[in-house]
Amino acid sequence: REGRLAGCRLSSAPAVTDKKAFWRLLAWERGSFELVPPPDPLPPASVEEEVPPRLMEGIRQLDEWREQSSRLPRLEVKVELVVPLEPRLRDLAPEELDVLQAALPGGTIQSILHCSPEPDVELAKAIGRLLARGYCEQASELAEILATHGITQRAGDRIASDHDLAALLDAE
């Protein structure tokens, strides 16, 4: 395609947009790639951009991502809405509301990054702000343990000790 970027897909995240997949690919330190001959006739390009500007933007985002992601919990960590929620929702910017909505089901940071077409670095900034301002919090290890056993902890439920946890798991 005359040196233009025509598309990019990640098999591990098929819903991620081509541009975002390209930017993520730049962060890989190792991996396996498969180059296949194009089909005949060529499908329309999902991205029709010159590679050098995409590379420059990708490298800029990669630098910023490394800085922002170092401030976040691991990508596998679940984040959830703080209950009761004290800060006002109206104080959030639209992009922060979108990230908060993605976090509502108690998704991982990685799932939040996957579900939005916005650049990962911008999402990381928004997640960091939501955590810092008290809209979201890391799901507790206790909540993770309970969830793996099919037990949901409601707001206001308190587990005082390991004995209480053992009793809950035995009652299951």
mmCIF file of C-alpha atoms in Angstrom:
data_model
loop_
_atom_site.group_PDB
_atom_site.id
_atom_site.type_symbol
_atom_site.label_atom_id
_atom_site.label_comp_id
_atom_site.label_asym_id
_atom_site.label_seq_id
_atom_site.Cartn_x
_atom_site.Cartn_y
_atom_site.Cartn_z
ATOM 1 C CA ARG A 1 0.000 0.000 0.000
ATOM 2 C CA GLU A 2 2.825 2.303 -0.886
ATOM 3 C CA GLY A 3 4.300 2.461 2.623
ATOM 4 C CA ARG A 4 1.030 3.358 4.309
ATOM 5 C CA LEU A 5 -0.361 1.706 7.390
ATOM 6 C CA ALA A 6 -3.415 -0.257 6.276
ATOM 7 C CA GLY A 7 -4.385 -2.045 9.492
ATOM 8 C CA CYS A 8 -3.164 -3.726 12.652
ATOM 9 C CA ARG A 9 -4.872 -6.325 14.855
ATOM 10 C CA LEU A 10 -4.013 -7.999 18.157
ATOM 11 C CA SER A 11 -5.309 -11.533 18.521
ATOM 12 C CA SER A 12 -5.361 -11.094 22.312
ATOM 13 C CA ALA A 13 -7.611 -8.019 22.033
ATOM 14 C CA PRO A 14 -9.639 -8.205 18.800
ATOM 15 C CA ALA A 15 -11.951 -5.331 19.783
ATOM 16 C CA VAL A 16 -9.045 -2.872 20.075
ATOM 17 C CA THR A 17 -8.935 -0.387 17.193
ATOM 18 C CA ASP A 18 -6.225 -0.633 14.550
ATOM 19 C CA LYS A 19 -4.512 2.594 15.643
ATOM 20 C CA LYS A 20 -4.489 1.516 19.270
ATOM 21 C CA ALA A 21 -3.196 -1.942 18.298
ATOM 22 C CA PHE A 22 -0.355 -0.290 16.359
ATOM 23 C CA TRP A 23 0.592 1.871 19.358
ATOM 24 C CA ARG A 24 0.529 -1.165 21.663
ATOM 25 C CA LEU A 25 2.665 -3.127 19.228
ATOM 26 C CA LEU A 26 5.386 -0.502 19.594
ATOM 27 C CA ALA A 27 5.621 -1.291 23.317
ATOM 28 C CA TRP A 28 6.403 -4.955 22.733
ATOM 29 C CA GLU A 29 9.948 -5.899 23.623
ATOM 30 C CA ARG A 30 9.503 -9.334 22.075
ATOM 31 C CA GLY A 31 6.771 -11.283 20.393
ATOM 32 C CA SER A 32 5.840 -13.276 17.384
ATOM 33 C CA PHE A 33 4.590 -11.773 14.187
ATOM 34 C CA GLU A 34 3.001 -13.294 11.155
ATOM 35 C CA LEU A 35 3.248 -11.643 7.786
ATOM 36 C CA VAL A 36 0.821 -13.058 5.289
ATOM 37 C CA PRO A 37 0.328 -12.176 1.645
ATOM 38 C CA PRO A 38 -2.579 -9.815 1.137
ATOM 39 C CA PRO A 39 -5.812 -11.246 -0.169
ATOM 40 C CA ASP A 40 -6.787 -10.570 -3.734
ATOM 41 C CA PRO A 41 -8.572 -8.196 -4.111
ATOM 42 C CA LEU A 42 -7.316 -6.043 -1.257
ATOM 43 C CA PRO A 43 -9.951 -5.139 1.334
ATOM 44 C CA PRO A 44 -10.373 -1.441 2.055
ATOM 45 C CA ALA A 45 -7.781 -0.146 4.503
ATOM 46 C CA SER A 46 -9.093 0.364 8.031
ATOM 47 C CA VAL A 47 -6.340 2.921 8.588
ATOM 48 C CA GLU A 48 -4.998 4.998 5.729
ATOM 49 C CA GLU A 49 -2.059 6.855 7.207
ATOM 50 C CA GLU A 50 1.610 7.364 6.571
ATOM 51 C CA VAL A 51 3.823 5.281 8.854
ATOM 52 C CA PRO A 52 6.403 7.917 9.983
ATOM 53 C CA PRO A 53 3.843 10.211 11.714
ATOM 54 C CA ARG A 54 2.193 7.142 13.342
ATOM 55 C CA LEU A 55 5.604 5.987 14.587
ATOM 56 C CA MET A 56 6.415 9.419 16.039
ATOM 57 C CA GLU A 57 3.023 9.614 17.778
ATOM 58 C CA GLY A 58 3.386 6.029 18.982
ATOM 59 C CA ILE A 59 6.820 6.668 20.471
ATOM 60 C CA ARG A 60 5.536 9.806 22.196
ATOM 61 C CA GLN A 61 2.620 7.847 23.643
ATOM 62 C CA LEU A 62 4.919 5.004 24.681
ATOM 63 C CA ASP A 63 7.125 7.394 26.671
ATOM 64 C CA GLU A 64 4.091 8.937 28.323
ATOM 65 C CA TRP A 65 2.508 5.493 28.922
ATOM 66 C CA ARG A 66 5.596 4.290 30.768
ATOM 67 C CA GLU A 67 5.406 7.313 33.049
ATOM 68 C CA GLN A 68 1.625 7.094 33.646
ATOM 69 C CA SER A 69 1.399 3.320 34.033
ATOM 70 C CA SER A 70 4.073 3.351 36.750
ATOM 71 C CA ARG A 71 1.584 5.310 38.878
ATOM 72 C CA LEU A 72 -1.234 2.775 38.439
ATOM 73 C CA PRO A 73 -1.824 -0.617 40.023
ATOM 74 C CA ARG A 74 -1.050 -3.666 37.874
ATOM 75 C CA LEU A 75 -3.199 -4.095 34.761
ATOM 76 C CA GLU A 76 -4.840 -7.238 36.217
ATOM 77 C CA VAL A 77 -6.127 -5.331 39.266
ATOM 78 C CA LYS A 78 -9.867 -4.768 39.422
ATOM 79 C CA VAL A 79 -11.116 -1.282 40.123
ATOM 80 C CA GLU A 80 -14.554 -0.500 41.420
ATOM 81 C CA LEU A 81 -16.744 2.442 42.260
ATOM 82 C CA VAL A 82 -16.301 3.752 45.801
ATOM 83 C CA VAL A 83 -19.500 3.191 47.804
ATOM 84 C CA PRO A 84 -20.790 5.437 49.197
ATOM 85 C CA LEU A 85 -19.571 7.901 46.602
ATOM 86 C CA GLU A 86 -18.780 11.267 48.155
ATOM 87 C CA PRO A 87 -17.312 13.310 45.270
ATOM 88 C CA ARG A 88 -19.882 14.665 42.834
ATOM 89 C CA LEU A 89 -20.208 13.094 39.412
ATOM 90 C CA ARG A 90 -20.841 16.500 37.869
ATOM 91 C CA ASP A 91 -17.248 17.448 38.721
ATOM 92 C CA LEU A 92 -15.926 14.865 36.258
ATOM 93 C CA ALA A 93 -14.894 15.614 32.703
ATOM 94 C CA PRO A 94 -16.752 13.640 29.986
ATOM 95 C CA GLU A 95 -13.746 11.362 29.346
ATOM 96 C CA GLU A 96 -13.516 10.622 33.085
ATOM 97 C CA LEU A 97 -17.226 9.712 33.136
ATOM 98 C CA ASP A 98 -16.607 7.284 30.263
ATOM 99 C CA VAL A 99 -13.802 5.598 32.218
ATOM 100 C CA LEU A 100 -15.921 5.516 35.374
ATOM 101 C CA GLN A 101 -18.724 3.851 33.428
ATOM 102 C CA ALA A 102 -16.276 1.230 32.132
ATOM 103 C CA ALA A 103 -15.168 0.587 35.730
ATOM 104 C CA LEU A 104 -18.732 0.120 37.054
ATOM 105 C CA PRO A 105 -18.902 -3.634 36.515
ATOM 106 C CA GLY A 106 -15.675 -3.971 38.512
ATOM 107 C CA GLY A 107 -13.421 -4.520 35.528
ATOM 108 C CA THR A 108 -9.687 -4.723 35.501
ATOM 109 C CA ILE A 109 -7.563 -1.811 34.402
ATOM 110 C CA GLN A 110 -6.732 -3.848 31.287
ATOM 111 C CA SER A 111 -10.423 -4.328 30.427
ATOM 112 C CA ILE A 112 -10.989 -0.582 30.768
ATOM 113 C CA LEU A 113 -8.094 0.047 28.367
ATOM 114 C CA HIS A 114 -9.493 -2.501 25.900
ATOM 115 C CA CYS A 115 -13.044 -1.139 25.796
ATOM 116 C CA SER A 116 -12.248 2.421 24.749
ATOM 117 C CA PRO A 117 -10.887 3.655 21.430
ATOM 118 C CA GLU A 118 -9.039 6.434 23.273
ATOM 119 C CA PRO A 119 -5.256 6.098 23.570
ATOM 120 C CA ASP A 120 -4.161 3.990 26.542
ATOM 121 C CA VAL A 121 -2.089 6.853 27.910
ATOM 122 C CA GLU A 122 -5.140 9.128 28.122
ATOM 123 C CA LEU A 123 -7.143 6.368 29.798
ATOM 124 C CA ALA A 124 -4.304 5.764 32.274
ATOM 125 C CA LYS A 125 -4.362 9.444 33.209
ATOM 126 C CA ALA A 126 -8.141 9.323 33.723
ATOM 127 C CA ILE A 127 -7.934 6.124 35.807
ATOM 128 C CA GLY A 128 -5.218 7.728 37.931
ATOM 129 C CA ARG A 129 -7.361 10.833 38.504
ATOM 130 C CA LEU A 130 -10.429 8.736 39.422
ATOM 131 C CA LEU A 131 -8.384 6.735 41.934
ATOM 132 C CA ALA A 132 -6.730 9.838 43.394
ATOM 133 C CA ARG A 133 -9.973 11.802 43.710
ATOM 134 C CA GLY A 134 -11.871 8.976 45.411
ATOM 135 C CA TYR A 135 -14.282 7.926 42.667
ATOM 136 C CA CYS A 136 -12.740 4.483 42.210
ATOM 137 C CA GLU A 137 -10.631 2.197 44.329
ATOM 138 C CA GLN A 138 -8.723 -0.998 43.910
ATOM 139 C CA ALA A 139 -10.925 -3.975 44.653
ATOM 140 C CA SER A 140 -9.764 -5.435 47.940
ATOM 141 C CA GLU A 141 -8.059 -8.801 48.055
ATOM 142 C CA LEU A 142 -10.923 -9.907 50.258
ATOM 143 C CA ALA A 143 -13.461 -8.976 47.591
ATOM 144 C CA GLU A 144 -11.400 -10.927 45.057
ATOM 145 C CA ILE A 145 -11.370 -14.020 47.309
ATOM 146 C CA LEU A 146 -15.099 -13.758 47.939
ATOM 147 C CA ALA A 147 -15.814 -13.301 44.226
ATOM 148 C CA THR A 148 -13.869 -16.446 43.337
ATOM 149 C CA HIS A 149 -16.199 -18.304 45.707
ATOM 150 C CA GLY A 150 -19.317 -16.697 44.257
ATOM 151 C CA ILE A 151 -19.954 -14.543 47.331
ATOM 152 C CA THR A 152 -20.780 -10.905 46.763
ATOM 153 C CA GLN A 153 -20.034 -8.394 49.448
ATOM 154 C CA ARG A 154 -22.611 -5.627 49.663
ATOM 155 C CA ALA A 155 -21.839 -2.071 50.685
ATOM 156 C CA GLY A 156 -21.914 -1.914 54.454
ATOM 157 C CA ASP A 157 -20.963 -5.571 54.951
ATOM 158 C CA ARG A 158 -17.984 -5.807 57.242
ATOM 159 C CA ILE A 159 -15.782 -8.791 57.842
ATOM 160 C CA ALA A 160 -13.916 -8.295 61.079
ATOM 161 C CA SER A 161 -11.433 -11.142 61.009
ATOM 162 C CA ASP A 162 -10.073 -14.181 59.229
ATOM 163 C CA HIS A 163 -12.506 -16.194 61.381
ATOM 164 C CA ASP A 164 -15.440 -14.272 59.841
ATOM 165 C CA LEU A 165 -14.033 -14.953 56.368
ATOM 166 C CA ALA A 166 -13.638 -18.669 57.127
ATOM 167 C CA ALA A 167 -17.219 -18.787 58.411
ATOM 168 C CA LEU A 168 -18.479 -17.119 55.235
ATOM 169 C CA LEU A 169 -16.585 -19.565 53.030
ATOM 170 C CA ASP A 170 -17.808 -22.552 55.091
ATOM 171 C CA ALA A 171 -21.403 -21.313 54.878
ATOM 172 C CA GLU A 172 -21.174 -21.390 51.101
#
